[in-house]
CSV table of C-alpha atoms and ligand atoms in Angstrom, one decimal:
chain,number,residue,atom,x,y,z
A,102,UNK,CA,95.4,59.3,-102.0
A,103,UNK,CA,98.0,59.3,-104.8
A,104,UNK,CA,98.7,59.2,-108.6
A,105,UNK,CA,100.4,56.7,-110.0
A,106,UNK,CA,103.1,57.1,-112.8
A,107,UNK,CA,104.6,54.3,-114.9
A,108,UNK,CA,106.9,55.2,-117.3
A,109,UNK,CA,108.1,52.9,-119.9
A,110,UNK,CA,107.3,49.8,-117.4
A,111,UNK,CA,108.6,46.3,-118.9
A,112,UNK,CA,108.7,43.0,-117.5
A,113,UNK,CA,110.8,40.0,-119.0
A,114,UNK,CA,110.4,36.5,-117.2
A,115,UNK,CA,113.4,34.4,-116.8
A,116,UNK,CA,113.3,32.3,-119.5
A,117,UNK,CA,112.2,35.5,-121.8
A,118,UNK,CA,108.7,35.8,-122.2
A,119,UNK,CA,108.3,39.7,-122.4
A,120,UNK,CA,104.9,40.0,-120.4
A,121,UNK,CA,105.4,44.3,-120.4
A,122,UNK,CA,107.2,45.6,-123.2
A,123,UNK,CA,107.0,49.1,-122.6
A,124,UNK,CA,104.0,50.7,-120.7
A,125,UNK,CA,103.5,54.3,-119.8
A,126,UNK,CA,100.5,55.8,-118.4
A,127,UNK,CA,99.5,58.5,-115.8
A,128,UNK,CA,96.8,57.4,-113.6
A,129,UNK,CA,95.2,60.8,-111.4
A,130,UNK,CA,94.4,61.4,-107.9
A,131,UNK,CA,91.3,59.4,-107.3
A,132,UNK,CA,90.8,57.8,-110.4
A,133,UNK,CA,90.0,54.2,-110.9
A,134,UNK,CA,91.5,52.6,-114.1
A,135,UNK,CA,90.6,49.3,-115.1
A,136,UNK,CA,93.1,47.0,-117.2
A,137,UNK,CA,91.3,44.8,-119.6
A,138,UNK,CA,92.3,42.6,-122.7
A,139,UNK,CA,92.6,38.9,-123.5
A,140,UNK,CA,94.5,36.3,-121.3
A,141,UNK,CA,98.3,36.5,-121.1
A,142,UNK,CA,98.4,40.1,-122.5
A,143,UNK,CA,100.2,41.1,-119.4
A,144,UNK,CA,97.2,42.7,-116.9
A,145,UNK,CA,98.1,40.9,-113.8
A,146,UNK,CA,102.1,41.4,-114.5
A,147,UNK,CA,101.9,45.2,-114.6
A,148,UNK,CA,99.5,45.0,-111.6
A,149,UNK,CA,102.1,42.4,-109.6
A,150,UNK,CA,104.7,45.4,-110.5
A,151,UNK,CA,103.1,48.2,-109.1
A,152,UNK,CA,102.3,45.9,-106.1
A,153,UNK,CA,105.7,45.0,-105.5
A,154,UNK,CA,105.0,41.4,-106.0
A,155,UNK,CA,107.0,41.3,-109.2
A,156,UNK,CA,110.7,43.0,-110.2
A,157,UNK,CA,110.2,45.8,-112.6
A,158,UNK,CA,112.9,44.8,-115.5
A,159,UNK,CA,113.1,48.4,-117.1
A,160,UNK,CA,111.3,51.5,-116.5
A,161,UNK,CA,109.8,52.9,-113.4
A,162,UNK,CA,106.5,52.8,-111.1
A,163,UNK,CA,106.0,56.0,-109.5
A,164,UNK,CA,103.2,56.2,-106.1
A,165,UNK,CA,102.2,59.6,-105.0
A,166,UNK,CA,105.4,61.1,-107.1
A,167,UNK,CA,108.3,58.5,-105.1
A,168,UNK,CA,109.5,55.8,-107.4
A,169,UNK,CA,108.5,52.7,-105.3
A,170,UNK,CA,111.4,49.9,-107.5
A,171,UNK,CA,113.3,49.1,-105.0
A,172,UNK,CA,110.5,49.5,-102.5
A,173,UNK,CA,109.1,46.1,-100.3
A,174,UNK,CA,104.8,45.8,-100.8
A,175,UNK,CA,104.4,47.0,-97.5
A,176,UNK,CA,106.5,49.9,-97.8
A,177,UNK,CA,104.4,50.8,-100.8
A,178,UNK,CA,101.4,52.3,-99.5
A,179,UNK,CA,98.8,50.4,-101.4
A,180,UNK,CA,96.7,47.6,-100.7
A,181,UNK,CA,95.8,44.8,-102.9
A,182,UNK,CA,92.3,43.1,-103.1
A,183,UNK,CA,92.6,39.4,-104.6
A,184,UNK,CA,89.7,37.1,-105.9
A,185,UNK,CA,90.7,34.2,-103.1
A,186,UNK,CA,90.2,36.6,-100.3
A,187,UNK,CA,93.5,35.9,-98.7
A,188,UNK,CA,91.6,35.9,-95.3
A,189,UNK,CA,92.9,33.9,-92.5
A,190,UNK,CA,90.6,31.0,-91.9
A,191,UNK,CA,91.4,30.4,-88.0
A,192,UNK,CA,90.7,34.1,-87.5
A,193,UNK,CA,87.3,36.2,-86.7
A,194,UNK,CA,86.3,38.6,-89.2
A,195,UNK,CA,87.5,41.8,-86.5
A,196,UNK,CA,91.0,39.7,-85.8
A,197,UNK,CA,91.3,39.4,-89.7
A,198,UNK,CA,90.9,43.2,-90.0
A,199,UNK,CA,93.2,44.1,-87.4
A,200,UNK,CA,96.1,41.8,-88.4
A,201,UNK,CA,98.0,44.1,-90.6
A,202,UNK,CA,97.4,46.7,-88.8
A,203,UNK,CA,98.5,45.3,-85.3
A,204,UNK,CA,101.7,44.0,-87.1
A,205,UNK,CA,102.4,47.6,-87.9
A,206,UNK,CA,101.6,48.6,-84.7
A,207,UNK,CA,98.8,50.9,-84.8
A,208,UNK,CA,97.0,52.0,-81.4
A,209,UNK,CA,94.0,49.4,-80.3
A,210,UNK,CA,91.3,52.1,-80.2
A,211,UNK,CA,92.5,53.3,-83.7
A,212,UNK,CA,92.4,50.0,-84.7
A,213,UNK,CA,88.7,49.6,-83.3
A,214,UNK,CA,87.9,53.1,-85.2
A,215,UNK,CA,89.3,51.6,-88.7
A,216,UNK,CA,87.1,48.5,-88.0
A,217,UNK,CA,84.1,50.2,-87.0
A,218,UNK,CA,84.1,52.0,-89.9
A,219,UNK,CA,85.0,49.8,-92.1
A,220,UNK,CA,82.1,47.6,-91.3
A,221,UNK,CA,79.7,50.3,-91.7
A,222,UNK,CA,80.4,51.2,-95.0
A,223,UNK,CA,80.8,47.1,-95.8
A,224,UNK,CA,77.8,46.3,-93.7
A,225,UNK,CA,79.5,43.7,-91.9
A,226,UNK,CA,78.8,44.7,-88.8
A,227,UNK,CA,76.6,41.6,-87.9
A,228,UNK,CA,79.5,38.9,-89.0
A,229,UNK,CA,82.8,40.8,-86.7
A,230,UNK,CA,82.6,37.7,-84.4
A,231,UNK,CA,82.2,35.2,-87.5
A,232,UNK,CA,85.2,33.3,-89.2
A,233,UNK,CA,85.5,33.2,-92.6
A,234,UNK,CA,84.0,29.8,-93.1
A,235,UNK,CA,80.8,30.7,-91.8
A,236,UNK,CA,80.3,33.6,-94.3
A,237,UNK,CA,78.9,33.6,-98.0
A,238,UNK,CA,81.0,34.2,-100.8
A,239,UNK,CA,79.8,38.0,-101.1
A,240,UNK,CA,80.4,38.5,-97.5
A,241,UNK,CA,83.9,36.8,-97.5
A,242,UNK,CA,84.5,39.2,-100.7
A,243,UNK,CA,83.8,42.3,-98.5
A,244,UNK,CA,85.8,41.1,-95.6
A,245,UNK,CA,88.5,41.1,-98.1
A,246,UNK,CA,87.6,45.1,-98.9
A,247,UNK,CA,87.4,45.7,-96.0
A,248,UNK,CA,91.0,44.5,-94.9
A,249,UNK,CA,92.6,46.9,-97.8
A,250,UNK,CA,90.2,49.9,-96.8
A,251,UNK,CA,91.5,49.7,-93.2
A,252,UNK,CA,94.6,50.1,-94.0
A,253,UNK,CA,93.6,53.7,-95.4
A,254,UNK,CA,96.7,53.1,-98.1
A,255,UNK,CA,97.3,55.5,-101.0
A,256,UNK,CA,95.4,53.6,-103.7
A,257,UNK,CA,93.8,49.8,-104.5
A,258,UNK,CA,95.4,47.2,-106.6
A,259,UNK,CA,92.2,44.8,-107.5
A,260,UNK,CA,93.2,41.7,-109.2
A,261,UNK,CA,90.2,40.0,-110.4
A,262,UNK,CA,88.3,40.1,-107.0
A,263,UNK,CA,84.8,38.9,-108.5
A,264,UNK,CA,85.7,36.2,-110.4
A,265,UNK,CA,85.3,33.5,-108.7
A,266,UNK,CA,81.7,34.6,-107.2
A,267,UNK,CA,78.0,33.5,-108.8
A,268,UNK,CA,77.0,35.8,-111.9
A,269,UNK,CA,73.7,37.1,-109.3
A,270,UNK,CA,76.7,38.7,-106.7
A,271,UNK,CA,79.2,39.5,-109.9
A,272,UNK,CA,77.0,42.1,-110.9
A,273,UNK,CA,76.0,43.7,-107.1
A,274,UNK,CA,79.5,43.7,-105.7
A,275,UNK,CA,80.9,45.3,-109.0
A,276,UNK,CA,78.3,48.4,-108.5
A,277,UNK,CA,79.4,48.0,-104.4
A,278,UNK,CA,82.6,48.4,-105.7
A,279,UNK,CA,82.4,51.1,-107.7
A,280,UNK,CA,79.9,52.9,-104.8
A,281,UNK,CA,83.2,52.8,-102.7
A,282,UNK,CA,86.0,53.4,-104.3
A,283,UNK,CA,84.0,56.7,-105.5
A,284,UNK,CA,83.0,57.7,-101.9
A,285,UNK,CA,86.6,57.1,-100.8
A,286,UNK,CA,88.1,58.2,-104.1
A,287,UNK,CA,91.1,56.3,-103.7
A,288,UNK,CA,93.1,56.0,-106.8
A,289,UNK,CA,92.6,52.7,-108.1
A,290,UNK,CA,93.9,50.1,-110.4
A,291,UNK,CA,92.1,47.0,-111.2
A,292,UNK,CA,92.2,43.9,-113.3
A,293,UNK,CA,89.8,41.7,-114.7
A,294,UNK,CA,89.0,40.3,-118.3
A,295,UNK,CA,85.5,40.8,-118.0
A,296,UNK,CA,84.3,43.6,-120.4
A,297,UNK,CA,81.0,44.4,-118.4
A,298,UNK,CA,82.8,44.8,-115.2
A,299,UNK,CA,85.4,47.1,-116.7
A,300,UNK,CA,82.5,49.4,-118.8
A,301,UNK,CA,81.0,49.6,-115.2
A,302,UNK,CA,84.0,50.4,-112.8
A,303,UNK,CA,86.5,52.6,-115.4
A,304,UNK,CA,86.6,56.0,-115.1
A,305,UNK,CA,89.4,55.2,-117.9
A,306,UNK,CA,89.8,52.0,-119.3
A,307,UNK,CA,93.2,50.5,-120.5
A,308,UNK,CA,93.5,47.9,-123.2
A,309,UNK,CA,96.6,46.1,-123.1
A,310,UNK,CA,97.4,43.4,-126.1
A,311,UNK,CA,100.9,41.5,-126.0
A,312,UNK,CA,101.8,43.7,-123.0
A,313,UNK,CA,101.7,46.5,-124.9
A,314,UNK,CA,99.0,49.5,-124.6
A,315,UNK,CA,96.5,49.2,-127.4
A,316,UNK,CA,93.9,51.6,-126.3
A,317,UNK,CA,93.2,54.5,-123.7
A,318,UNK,CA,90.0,55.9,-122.7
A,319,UNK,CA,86.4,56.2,-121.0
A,320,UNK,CA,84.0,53.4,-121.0
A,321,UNK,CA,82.3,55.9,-123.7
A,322,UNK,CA,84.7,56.6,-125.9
A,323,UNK,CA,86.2,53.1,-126.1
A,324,UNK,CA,82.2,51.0,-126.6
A,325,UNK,CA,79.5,54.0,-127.2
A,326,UNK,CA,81.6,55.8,-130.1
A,327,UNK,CA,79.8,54.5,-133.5
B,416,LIG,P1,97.1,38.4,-117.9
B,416,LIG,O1,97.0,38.8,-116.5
B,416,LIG,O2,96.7,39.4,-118.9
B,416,LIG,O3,96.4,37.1,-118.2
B,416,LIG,P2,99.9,37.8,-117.3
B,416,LIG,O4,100.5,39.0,-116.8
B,416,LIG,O5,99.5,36.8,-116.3
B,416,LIG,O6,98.7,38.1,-118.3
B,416,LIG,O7,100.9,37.0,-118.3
B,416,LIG,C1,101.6,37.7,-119.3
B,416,LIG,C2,102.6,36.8,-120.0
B,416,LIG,O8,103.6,36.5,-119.1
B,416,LIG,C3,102.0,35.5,-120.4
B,416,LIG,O9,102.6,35.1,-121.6
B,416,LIG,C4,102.3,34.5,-119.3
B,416,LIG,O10,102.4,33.2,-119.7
B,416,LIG,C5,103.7,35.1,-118.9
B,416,LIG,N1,103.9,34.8,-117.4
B,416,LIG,C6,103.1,35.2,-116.4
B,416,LIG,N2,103.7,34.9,-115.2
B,416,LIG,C7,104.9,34.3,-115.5
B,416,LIG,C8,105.9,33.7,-114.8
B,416,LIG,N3,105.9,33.7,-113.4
B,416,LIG,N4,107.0,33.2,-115.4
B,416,LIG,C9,107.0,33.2,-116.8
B,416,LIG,N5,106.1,33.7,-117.6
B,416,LIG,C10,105.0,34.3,-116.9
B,417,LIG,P1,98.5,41.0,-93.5
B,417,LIG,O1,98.9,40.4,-94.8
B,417,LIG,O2,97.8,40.1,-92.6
B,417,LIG,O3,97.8,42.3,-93.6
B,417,LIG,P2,100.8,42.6,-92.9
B,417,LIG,O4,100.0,43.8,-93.1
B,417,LIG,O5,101.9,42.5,-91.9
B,417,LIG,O6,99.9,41.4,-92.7
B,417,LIG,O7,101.4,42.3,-94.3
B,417,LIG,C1,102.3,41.3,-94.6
B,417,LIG,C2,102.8,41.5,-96.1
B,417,LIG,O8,101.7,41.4,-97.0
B,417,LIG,C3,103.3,42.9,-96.4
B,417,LIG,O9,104.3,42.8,-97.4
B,417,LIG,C4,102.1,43.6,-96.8
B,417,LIG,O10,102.4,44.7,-97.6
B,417,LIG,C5,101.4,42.6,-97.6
B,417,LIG,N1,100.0,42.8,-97.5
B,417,LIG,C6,99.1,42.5,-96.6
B,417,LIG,N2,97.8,42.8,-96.9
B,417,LIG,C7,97.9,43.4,-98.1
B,417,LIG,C8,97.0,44.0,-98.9
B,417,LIG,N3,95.7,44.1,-98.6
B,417,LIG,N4,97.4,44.6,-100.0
B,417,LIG,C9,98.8,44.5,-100.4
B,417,LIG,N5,99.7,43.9,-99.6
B,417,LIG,C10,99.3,43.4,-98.5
């Protein structure tokens, strides 16, 4: 678990479309903050940064008080959930799960214990021995989870992991969601333009506009205040 800092974060495409044009915020120990505002206002940019995915043109992006700049993803100590599921498709469900952390070369029984529970807290148990392709949307989805919580990282980077399921599952994998990453409470950052989802996840919501922050605060003080 870690806080995340990002002071005066900005990001300038080449060709000079200023996606981040200054963005500080302090993000706690445990606390999941959701980034919300109309397409192109810079959500997934400023998430692609503290991922590593994306140079940082000015400012810096602090994890668990180190600034991670110059840092590769996997050096990072996060873990990124995305709305295709990156899972590999010629895979099982456990061989999916134990990938990354195989490739980093954590022990096989501690691999088996991260799985294990993992799967409980998921309830996937009953699809290990499955590949991908013969799971349902939701299930893919917490395969996908479940490959991030393995990894026990410092906090979650969720970039729109709902949006491409049915309405019916939008609505019981966002309160899944929010179940875990309480019970876990691993600091989180996620993104997703749907207002409903981010009243329902934030502990503190974040309102960017022309990658600028426009407003800060709870889900209460942002919609319930007259
Ligand atoms: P959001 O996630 O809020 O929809 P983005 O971060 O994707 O916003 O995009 C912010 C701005 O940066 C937009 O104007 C977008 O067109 C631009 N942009 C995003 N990615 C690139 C890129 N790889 N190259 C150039 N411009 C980009
Ligand atoms: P895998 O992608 O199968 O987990 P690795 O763990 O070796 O394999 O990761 C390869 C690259 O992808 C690394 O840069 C790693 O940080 C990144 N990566 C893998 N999974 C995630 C994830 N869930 N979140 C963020 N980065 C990831």
């Amino acid at each position: 678990m870690a806080s995340i800092t990002l002071s005066d974060v900005r990001k300038v495409y080449p060709g000079g479309v200023e996606a981040v044009r200054g963005v500080s915020l302090d993000i706690a120990d445990g606390e999941m903050v959701v980034l919300v505002g109309p397409s192109g206002c810079g959500k997934s940019t400023l998430l692609r940064m503290i991922a590593g995915l994306e140079t940082i043109s000015a400012g810096t992006v602090a994890i668990g008080g180190r600034v991670v700049n110059e840092l590769e993803p996997a050096a990072r100590d996060i873990a990124m959930v995305f709305q295709n599921y990156a899972l590999y498709p010629h895979m099982s469900v456990r061989q999916n799960l134990a990938y990354g952390l195989k490739n980093r070369g954590t022990p096989a029984a501690e691999i088996a214990r991260r799985i294990d529970a993992a799967a409980a807290i998921l309830e996937i148990a009953p699809f290990l021995d499955r590949r991908p392709g013969q799971l349902s949307g939701g299930q893919r989805q917490r395969v996908a989870m479940g490959r991030a919580i393995v990894r026990e990282p410092a906090a979650f980077l969720f970039d729109e992991p709902l949006s491409n399921l049915d309405a019916k599952l939008r609505v019981q994998m966002r309160v899944e969601i929010r179940r875990l990453q309480r019970s876990l409470a691993t600091t989180s950052v996620y993104v997703t333009h749907d207002q409903l989802e981010a009243m329902t996840l934030a502990d503190r919501l974040v309102v960017l506009n022309g990658g600028r922050i426009e407003q800060v605060g709870t889900p209460i003080e942002l919609y319930e205040k007259p």
